[in-house]
GROMACS .gro file of C-alpha atoms in nm:
model
  363
    1MET     CA    1   0.494   1.098   0.534
    2SER     CA    2   0.169   1.057   0.351
    3PHE     CA    3  -0.149   1.251   0.348
    4TYR     CA    4  -0.469   1.312   0.154
    5ALA     CA    5  -0.736   1.548   0.092
    6TYR     CA    6  -1.097   1.539  -0.068
    7ALA     CA    7  -1.192   1.912  -0.201
    8LYS     CA    8  -1.348   2.063  -0.556
    9ILE     CA    9  -1.006   2.152  -0.777
   10GLU     CA   10  -1.131   2.410  -1.074
   11ASP     CA   11  -0.791   2.394  -1.239
   12PRO     CA   12  -0.548   2.038  -1.078
   13LYS     CA   13  -0.286   2.137  -1.404
   14LYS     CA   14  -0.271   2.474  -1.214
   15PHE     CA   15  -0.270   2.342  -0.893
   16ARG     CA   16   0.003   2.097  -0.979
   17ASP     CA   17   0.239   2.331  -1.091
   18GLU     CA   18   0.230   2.600  -0.840
   19LEU     CA   19   0.295   2.266  -0.605
   20PHE     CA   20   0.572   2.142  -0.810
   21ILE     CA   21   0.716   2.495  -0.768
   22ALA     CA   22   0.677   2.542  -0.415
   23TRP     CA   23   0.792   2.182  -0.278
   24ASN     CA   24   1.102   2.148  -0.528
   25ALA     CA   25   1.249   2.434  -0.378
   26LEU     CA   26   1.256   2.257  -0.047
   27ASP     CA   27   1.401   2.008  -0.174
   28ALA     CA   28   1.077   1.757  -0.119
   29LEU     CA   29   1.075   1.428  -0.309
   30GLY     CA   30   0.772   1.187  -0.335
   31ARG     CA   31   0.504   1.068  -0.531
   32ILE     CA   32   0.170   1.337  -0.546
   33TYR     CA   33  -0.141   1.275  -0.769
   34VAL     CA   34  -0.402   1.504  -0.825
   35ALA     CA   35  -0.738   1.589  -0.967
   36HIS     CA   36  -1.059   1.741  -0.945
   37GLU     CA   37  -1.180   1.559  -0.659
   38GLY     CA   38  -0.853   1.657  -0.437
   39ILE     CA   39  -0.494   1.557  -0.329
   40ASN     CA   40  -0.310   1.256  -0.286
   41ALA     CA   41   0.039   1.254  -0.144
   42GLN     CA   42   0.362   1.041  -0.010
   43MET     CA   43   0.600   1.250   0.070
   44SER     CA   44   1.009   1.305   0.175
   45VAL     CA   45   1.070   1.626   0.306
   46PRO     CA   46   1.383   1.754   0.493
   47ALA     CA   47   1.344   1.814   0.899
   48ASP     CA   48   1.466   2.198   0.896
   49GLN     CA   49   1.185   2.189   0.609
   50LEU     CA   50   0.931   2.100   0.790
   51GLU     CA   51   0.777   2.430   0.910
   52ALA     CA   52   0.801   2.593   0.576
   53PHE     CA   53   0.647   2.275   0.379
   54ARG     CA   54   0.368   2.326   0.670
   55ASP     CA   55   0.320   2.695   0.558
   56THR     CA   56   0.283   2.556   0.168
   57LEU     CA   57  -0.035   2.390   0.322
   58GLU     CA   58  -0.177   2.658   0.437
   59GLY     CA   59  -0.178   2.862   0.238
   60TYR     CA   60  -0.487   2.619   0.040
   61GLU     CA   61  -0.778   2.680   0.256
   62PHE     CA   62  -0.874   2.284   0.224
   63MET     CA   63  -0.510   2.187   0.355
   64ARG     CA   64  -0.531   2.390   0.655
   65GLY     CA   65  -0.499   2.173   0.978
   66ILE     CA   66  -0.409   1.861   0.745
   67ARG     CA   67  -0.288   1.567   0.964
   68LEU     CA   68   0.013   1.397   0.827
   69ASN     CA   69   0.085   1.045   0.859
   70VAL     CA   70   0.443   1.036   0.948
   71ALA     CA   71   0.630   0.697   0.883
   72VAL     CA   72   0.729   0.484   1.131
   73GLU     CA   73   1.097   0.417   1.007
   74GLN     CA   74   1.238   0.708   0.893
   75ASP     CA   75   1.465   0.674   0.572
   76ASN     CA   76   1.673   0.966   0.378
   77HIS     CA   77   1.576   0.840   0.095
   78SER     CA   78   1.224   0.716   0.038
   79PHE     CA   79   1.200   0.920  -0.272
   80LEU     CA   80   1.413   0.957  -0.549
   81LYS     CA   81   1.271   1.255  -0.718
   82LEU     CA   82   0.937   1.455  -0.688
   83THR     CA   83   0.713   1.308  -0.907
   84ILE     CA   84   0.311   1.493  -0.947
   85LYS     CA   85   0.058   1.353  -1.202
   86VAL     CA   86  -0.245   1.522  -1.273
   87ARG     CA   87  -0.507   1.208  -1.277
   88HIS     CA   88  -0.911   1.196  -1.309
   89LYS     CA   89  -0.932   1.073  -0.969
   90ILE     CA   90  -0.661   1.097  -0.668
   91VAL     CA   91  -0.772   0.674  -0.640
   92ALA     CA   92  -0.860   0.461  -0.926
   93ASP     CA   93  -1.213   0.307  -0.776
   94GLY     CA   94  -1.378   0.275  -1.043
   95LEU     CA   95  -1.695   0.471  -0.861
   96ASN     CA   96  -1.926   0.722  -1.059
   97ASP     CA   97  -1.951   0.982  -0.778
   98ASP     CA   98  -2.272   1.100  -0.914
   99THR     CA   99  -2.466   0.788  -0.793
  100PHE     CA  100  -2.389   0.793  -0.437
  101ASP     CA  101  -2.343   1.037  -0.123
  102VAL     CA  102  -1.962   1.029  -0.096
  103THR     CA  103  -1.944   1.231   0.217
  104ASN     CA  104  -2.214   0.957   0.354
  105LYS     CA  105  -1.842   0.793   0.517
  106GLY     CA  106  -1.860   0.530   0.791
  107VAL     CA  107  -1.787   0.598   1.173
  108HIS     CA  108  -1.358   0.679   1.224
  109LEU     CA  109  -1.221   0.515   1.454
  110LYS     CA  110  -0.893   0.547   1.687
  111ALA     CA  111  -0.654   0.227   1.740
  112GLN     CA  112  -0.799   0.177   2.050
  113GLU     CA  113  -1.095   0.172   1.938
  114PHE     CA  114  -1.071  -0.027   1.636
  115ASN     CA  115  -0.917  -0.314   1.839
  116ASP     CA  116  -1.253  -0.328   2.109
  117LEU     CA  117  -1.441  -0.411   1.775
  118LEU     CA  118  -1.185  -0.607   1.685
  119GLU     CA  119  -1.255  -0.813   1.942
  120ASP     CA  120  -1.613  -0.784   1.900
  121PRO     CA  121  -1.720  -1.147   1.747
  122ASN     CA  122  -1.985  -0.969   1.546
  123THR     CA  123  -1.697  -0.782   1.361
  124ILE     CA  124  -1.582  -0.883   0.966
  125VAL     CA  125  -1.245  -0.678   0.908
  126VAL     CA  126  -1.129  -0.655   0.535
  127ASP     CA  127  -0.837  -0.468   0.430
  128PHE     CA  128  -0.892  -0.284   0.121
  129ARG     CA  129  -0.528  -0.302   0.047
  130ASN     CA  130  -0.333  -0.474  -0.307
  131HIS     CA  131  -0.286  -0.821  -0.236
  132TYR     CA  132   0.096  -0.772  -0.217
  133GLU     CA  133   0.025  -0.538   0.055
  134SER     CA  134  -0.171  -0.775   0.251
  135GLU     CA  135   0.067  -1.059   0.194
  136VAL     CA  136   0.351  -0.928   0.397
  137GLY     CA  137   0.137  -0.793   0.698
  138HIS     CA  138  -0.262  -0.799   0.777
  139PHE     CA  139  -0.453  -0.746   1.116
  140GLU     CA  140  -0.570  -1.091   1.301
  141GLY     CA  141  -0.845  -1.206   1.104
  142ALA     CA  142  -0.901  -0.982   0.824
  143ILE     CA  143  -1.031  -1.084   0.475
  144THR     CA  144  -0.776  -0.989   0.219
  145PRO     CA  145  -0.886  -0.968  -0.086
  146ASP     CA  146  -0.635  -1.082  -0.373
  147VAL     CA  147  -0.695  -0.842  -0.619
  148GLU     CA  148  -0.524  -0.636  -0.878
  149ASN     CA  149  -0.614  -0.276  -0.750
  150PHE     CA  150  -0.875  -0.115  -0.543
  151ARG     CA  151  -1.162  -0.080  -0.772
  152GLU     CA  152  -1.208  -0.471  -0.780
  153SER     CA  153  -1.214  -0.545  -0.451
  154LEU     CA  154  -1.513  -0.322  -0.405
  155PRO     CA  155  -1.760  -0.600  -0.589
  156ILE     CA  156  -1.603  -0.853  -0.452
  157ILE     CA  157  -1.640  -0.787  -0.102
  158ASN     CA  158  -2.019  -0.661  -0.194
  159GLU     CA  159  -2.084  -0.966  -0.348
  160GLN     CA  160  -1.939  -1.200  -0.055
  161LEU     CA  161  -2.099  -0.987   0.239
  162GLN     CA  162  -2.429  -0.958   0.097
  163ASP     CA  163  -2.570  -1.157   0.363
  164PHE     CA  164  -2.427  -0.962   0.639
  165LYS     CA  165  -2.545  -0.595   0.572
  166GLU     CA  166  -2.770  -0.546   0.858
  167ASP     CA  167  -2.683  -0.762   1.114
  168LYS     CA  168  -2.235  -0.743   1.115
  169ASN     CA  169  -2.023  -0.456   1.187
  170LEU     CA  170  -1.771  -0.397   0.911
  171LEU     CA  171  -1.479  -0.266   0.990
  172MET     CA  172  -1.228  -0.153   0.718
  173TYR     CA  173  -0.838  -0.056   0.717
  174CYS     CA  174  -0.572   0.076   0.417
  175THR     CA  175  -0.252   0.189   0.438
  176GLY     CA  176  -0.300   0.597   0.542
  177GLY     CA  177  -0.730   0.594   0.580
  178ILE     CA  178  -0.792   0.748   0.178
  179ARG     CA  179  -0.899   0.423   0.043
  180CYS     CA  180  -1.129   0.340   0.325
  181GLU     CA  181  -1.282   0.727   0.283
  182LYS     CA  182  -1.418   0.591  -0.051
  183ALA     CA  183  -1.524   0.275   0.040
  184SER     CA  184  -1.705   0.321   0.378
  185ALA     CA  185  -1.971   0.556   0.172
  186TYR     CA  186  -1.976   0.287  -0.117
  187PHE     CA  187  -2.057   0.014   0.119
  188LYS     CA  188  -2.370   0.239   0.316
  189HIS     CA  189  -2.499   0.323  -0.045
  190GLN     CA  190  -2.502  -0.052  -0.099
  191GLY     CA  191  -2.687  -0.090   0.219
  192PHE     CA  192  -2.464  -0.212   0.505
  193LYS     CA  193  -2.575  -0.080   0.891
  194ASN     CA  194  -2.255  -0.068   1.097
  195VAL     CA  195  -1.956   0.040   0.941
  196PHE     CA  196  -1.651   0.142   1.064
  197GLN     CA  197  -1.332   0.300   0.949
  198LEU     CA  198  -0.946   0.262   1.112
  199GLU     CA  199  -0.912   0.694   1.107
  200GLY     CA  200  -0.567   0.754   0.925
  201GLY     CA  201  -0.493   0.380   0.851
  202ILE     CA  202  -0.195   0.141   0.947
  203ILE     CA  203   0.026   0.459   0.947
  204GLU     CA  204  -0.119   0.660   1.196
  205TYR     CA  205  -0.284   0.369   1.389
  206THR     CA  206   0.107   0.219   1.433
  207ARG     CA  207   0.202   0.563   1.528
  208GLN     CA  208  -0.123   0.566   1.830
  209ILE     CA  209   0.015   0.217   1.942
  210LYS     CA  210   0.353   0.306   1.982
  211GLU     CA  211   0.252   0.655   2.184
  212GLU     CA  212  -0.034   0.443   2.424
  213GLY     CA  213   0.134   0.123   2.439
  214ILE     CA  214  -0.153  -0.016   2.301
  215LYS     CA  215  -0.063  -0.366   2.202
  216SER     CA  216  -0.079  -0.434   1.803
  217LYS     CA  217  -0.381  -0.619   1.612
  218PHE     CA  218  -0.133  -0.607   1.290
  219ILE     CA  219   0.102  -0.834   1.253
  220GLY     CA  220   0.401  -0.816   1.032
  221LYS     CA  221   0.513  -0.532   0.798
  222ASN     CA  222   0.259  -0.216   0.612
  223PHE     CA  223   0.365  -0.186   0.259
  224VAL     CA  224   0.493   0.132   0.149
  225PHE     CA  225   0.523   0.279  -0.190
  226ASP     CA  226   0.886   0.409  -0.163
  227HIS     CA  227   1.182   0.205  -0.219
  228ARG     CA  228   1.212   0.075   0.117
  229LEU     CA  229   0.920  -0.142   0.020
  230GLY     CA  230   0.792  -0.227   0.418
  231GLU     CA  231   0.790  -0.063   0.777
  232ARG     CA  232   0.824  -0.363   1.022
  233ILE     CA  233   0.528  -0.311   1.238
  234THR     CA  234   0.608  -0.659   1.441
  235ASP     CA  235   0.858  -0.912   1.424
  236ASP     CA  236   0.591  -1.149   1.303
  237ILE     CA  237   0.691  -1.245   0.954
  238ILE     CA  238   0.377  -1.396   0.781
  239SER     CA  239   0.524  -1.459   0.388
  240LYS     CA  240   0.769  -1.661   0.255
  241CYS     CA  241   1.087  -1.663   0.012
  242HIS     CA  242   0.899  -1.713  -0.333
  243GLN     CA  243   1.195  -1.893  -0.455
  244CYS     CA  244   1.300  -2.146  -0.142
  245GLY     CA  245   1.019  -2.081   0.105
  246LYS     CA  246   1.184  -1.966   0.380
  247PRO     CA  247   1.036  -1.711   0.594
  248CYS     CA  248   1.050  -1.377   0.473
  249ASP     CA  249   0.911  -1.072   0.387
  250ASN     CA  250   1.158  -0.869   0.208
  251HIS     CA  251   1.048  -0.738  -0.153
  252THR     CA  252   1.268  -0.644  -0.412
  253ASN     CA  253   1.311  -0.590  -0.777
  254CYS     CA  254   1.416  -0.829  -0.988
  255SER     CA  255   1.758  -0.685  -1.139
  256ASN     CA  256   1.673  -0.734  -1.539
  257ASP     CA  257   1.630  -0.393  -1.640
  258ALA     CA  258   1.360  -0.560  -1.888
  259CYS     CA  259   1.198  -0.739  -1.603
  260HIS     CA  260   1.172  -0.583  -1.305
  261LEU     CA  261   0.953  -0.824  -1.146
  262LEU     CA  262   0.814  -0.759  -0.782
  263PHE     CA  263   0.872  -1.042  -0.571
  264ILE     CA  264   0.992  -1.137  -0.230
  265GLN     CA  265   1.304  -1.319  -0.181
  266CYS     CA  266   1.540  -1.348   0.141
  267ASP     CA  267   1.888  -1.268   0.181
  268GLU     CA  268   2.064  -1.672   0.095
  269CYS     CA  269   1.804  -1.668  -0.271
  270LYS     CA  270   1.929  -1.270  -0.327
  271ALA     CA  271   2.303  -1.373  -0.324
  272VAL     CA  272   2.248  -1.686  -0.517
  273MET     CA  273   2.071  -1.515  -0.741
  274GLU     CA  274   2.187  -1.199  -0.771
  275ASN     CA  275   1.854  -1.006  -0.701
  276CYS     CA  276   1.741  -1.209  -1.011
  277CYS     CA  277   1.378  -1.350  -0.985
  278SER     CA  278   1.495  -1.669  -1.212
  279THR     CA  279   1.795  -1.763  -1.452
  280GLU     CA  280   1.688  -1.647  -1.736
  281CYS     CA  281   1.716  -1.284  -1.597
  282LEU     CA  282   2.034  -1.380  -1.405
  283ASP     CA  283   2.164  -1.480  -1.694
  284ILE     CA  284   2.050  -1.229  -1.897
  285THR     CA  285   2.256  -0.911  -1.635
  286HIS     CA  286   2.543  -1.102  -1.681
  287LEU     CA  287   2.528  -1.039  -2.104
  288PRO     CA  288   2.747  -0.690  -2.191
  289LEU     CA  289   2.503  -0.396  -2.155
  290ALA     CA  290   2.472  -0.305  -2.535
  291GLU     CA  291   2.339  -0.658  -2.512
  292GLN     CA  292   2.092  -0.626  -2.318
  293VAL     CA  293   1.983  -0.278  -2.457
  294LYS     CA  294   1.898  -0.460  -2.776
  295LEU     CA  295   1.759  -0.712  -2.622
  296ARG     CA  296   1.477  -0.504  -2.459
  297GLU     CA  297   1.400  -0.279  -2.753
  298GLY     CA  298   1.040  -0.284  -2.847
  299LEU     CA  299   0.961  -0.511  -2.535
  300GLN     CA  300   0.643  -0.367  -2.303
  301VAL     CA  301   0.672  -0.528  -1.987
  302GLY     CA  302   0.369  -0.298  -1.896
  303ASN     CA  303   0.203  -0.447  -1.594
  304LYS     CA  304   0.384  -0.763  -1.579
  305VAL     CA  305   0.622  -0.556  -1.320
  306PHE     CA  306   0.274  -0.630  -1.062
  307ARG     CA  307   0.259  -0.986  -1.114
  308LYS     CA  308   0.484  -1.097  -0.788
  309GLY     CA  309   0.325  -1.399  -0.681
  310LYS     CA  310   0.228  -1.505  -1.021
  311SER     CA  311   0.563  -1.564  -1.237
  312ASP     CA  312   0.594  -1.942  -1.290
  313ALA     CA  313   0.948  -1.862  -1.208
  314LEU     CA  314   0.859  -1.852  -0.858
  315LYS     CA  315   0.847  -2.169  -0.713
  316PHE     CA  316   0.691  -2.016  -0.410
  317LYS     CA  317   0.448  -1.797  -0.581
  318THR     CA  318   0.125  -1.711  -0.421
  319SER     CA  319  -0.124  -1.925  -0.544
  320GLY     CA  320  -0.429  -1.714  -0.397
  321ASP     CA  321  -0.585  -2.011  -0.255
  322SER     CA  322  -0.725  -1.963   0.173
  323SER     CA  323  -0.464  -2.109   0.394
  324VAL     CA  324  -0.329  -2.105   0.706
  325GLN     CA  325  -0.020  -2.013   0.775
  326PRO     CA  326   0.205  -2.043   1.063
  327LEU     CA  327   0.396  -1.687   1.150
  328ALA     CA  328   0.783  -1.671   1.150
  329LYS     CA  329   0.930  -1.420   1.413
  330ALA     CA  330   1.204  -1.149   1.245
  331GLN     CA  331   1.437  -1.153   1.543
  332THR     CA  332   1.490  -1.537   1.585
  333LYS     CA  333   1.636  -1.477   1.923
  334ASN     CA  334   1.251  -1.363   2.078
  335ILE     CA  335   1.097  -1.721   1.900
  336ARG     CA  336   0.761  -1.726   2.104
  337LYS     CA  337   0.497  -1.942   2.037
  338LYS     CA  338   0.367  -2.002   1.694
  339ILE     CA  339   0.072  -1.831   1.599
  340THR     CA  340  -0.224  -1.941   1.355
  341VAL     CA  341  -0.376  -1.674   1.146
  342LYS     CA  342  -0.682  -1.740   0.868
  343LYS     CA  343  -0.614  -1.550   0.522
  344VAL     CA  344  -0.951  -1.519   0.316
  345LEU     CA  345  -0.770  -1.441  -0.030
  346LEU     CA  346  -1.031  -1.354  -0.297
  347GLY     CA  347  -0.928  -1.219  -0.699
  348LYS     CA  348  -0.631  -1.137  -0.848
  349ALA     CA  349  -0.239  -0.963  -0.762
  350GLU     CA  350  -0.083  -0.654  -0.888
  351HIS     CA  351   0.241  -0.512  -0.752
  352TYR     CA  352   0.467  -0.216  -0.713
  353TYR     CA  353   0.812  -0.120  -0.819
  354THR     CA  354   1.001   0.219  -0.821
  355LYS     CA  355   1.290   0.334  -1.095
  356SER     CA  356   1.459   0.634  -1.092
  357LYS     CA  357   1.412   0.891  -1.319
  358ILE     CA  358   1.442   1.298  -1.354
  359ALA     CA  359   1.169   1.505  -1.220
  360GLN     CA  360   0.900   1.569  -1.463
  361PHE     CA  361   0.512   1.658  -1.489
  362PHE     CA  362   0.278   1.417  -1.626
  363ASP     CA  363  -0.088   1.443  -1.686
   0.00000   0.00000   0.00000
């Protein structure tokens, strides 16, 4: 599940410690960011502890009655540890909140309302996730910025849409809604007149379309920030294996501990390459463990693990160029007529990986 709340927190470190003690006792796992401006959480909670977990939230006035975005695909091991980090902001947006009214947000839309506005020819829809997220799934016709992080997408989209401030509907979405909370206020401050956002993001949208029998306008997978790396929303496969070009939307991390590059790999390439991104990494994994450790000494991988479609080792890496791609299907026995979707990509790319460690505090 995921949830977020903007609030004024006087002592984020104290708040973090209280949450860790309470949630660790419930065997909850996940990754949580807290800051003076609020909380942003992605978690896994045992079903028999859910009510007790809700009680811990009710203990804070700003989290009473908070909506929990529950995952479409349940998994008992979505997270490997409980990590709570104190950060400057709960979302790295690069904005100075003192320069505009962060409470002047866009109109929140439910699933059917979002679909209806999406059909309006006067609407521009923007995906405010990173490129590796939209590569495996996005709404039909969405602008999918090819950016490294959320803060890069804001000025890029603002520049691209300067001529449409007055007369177009600006429709935006993200994974759980938190990025759009700030983005919608930012774009209204920039002069956009008709700003709308998907309430609860893709996660809540998926829940609503399943419960209400609404046709999905989202195609493919919704990338998630745990070891699953994706929840399937439709059978459409809109991406390809970065090694052979076969239709595929399964993210993985290179097995070489000195690399951990996040990329898309089909089952056949996974078997041949033993979950590695290159022959160089494959050769390293065959070395004795002590020799592998020695090779990693002093090596700073840093954000290189996030450069999934940019590695020269990947023949079918994402170029960032605009393209028209046919869709494949996850279930080949139900092949339908191919659909063509135009993707507009802007900027650069970033990727995410998970690695098991012991539970710990971070400042």
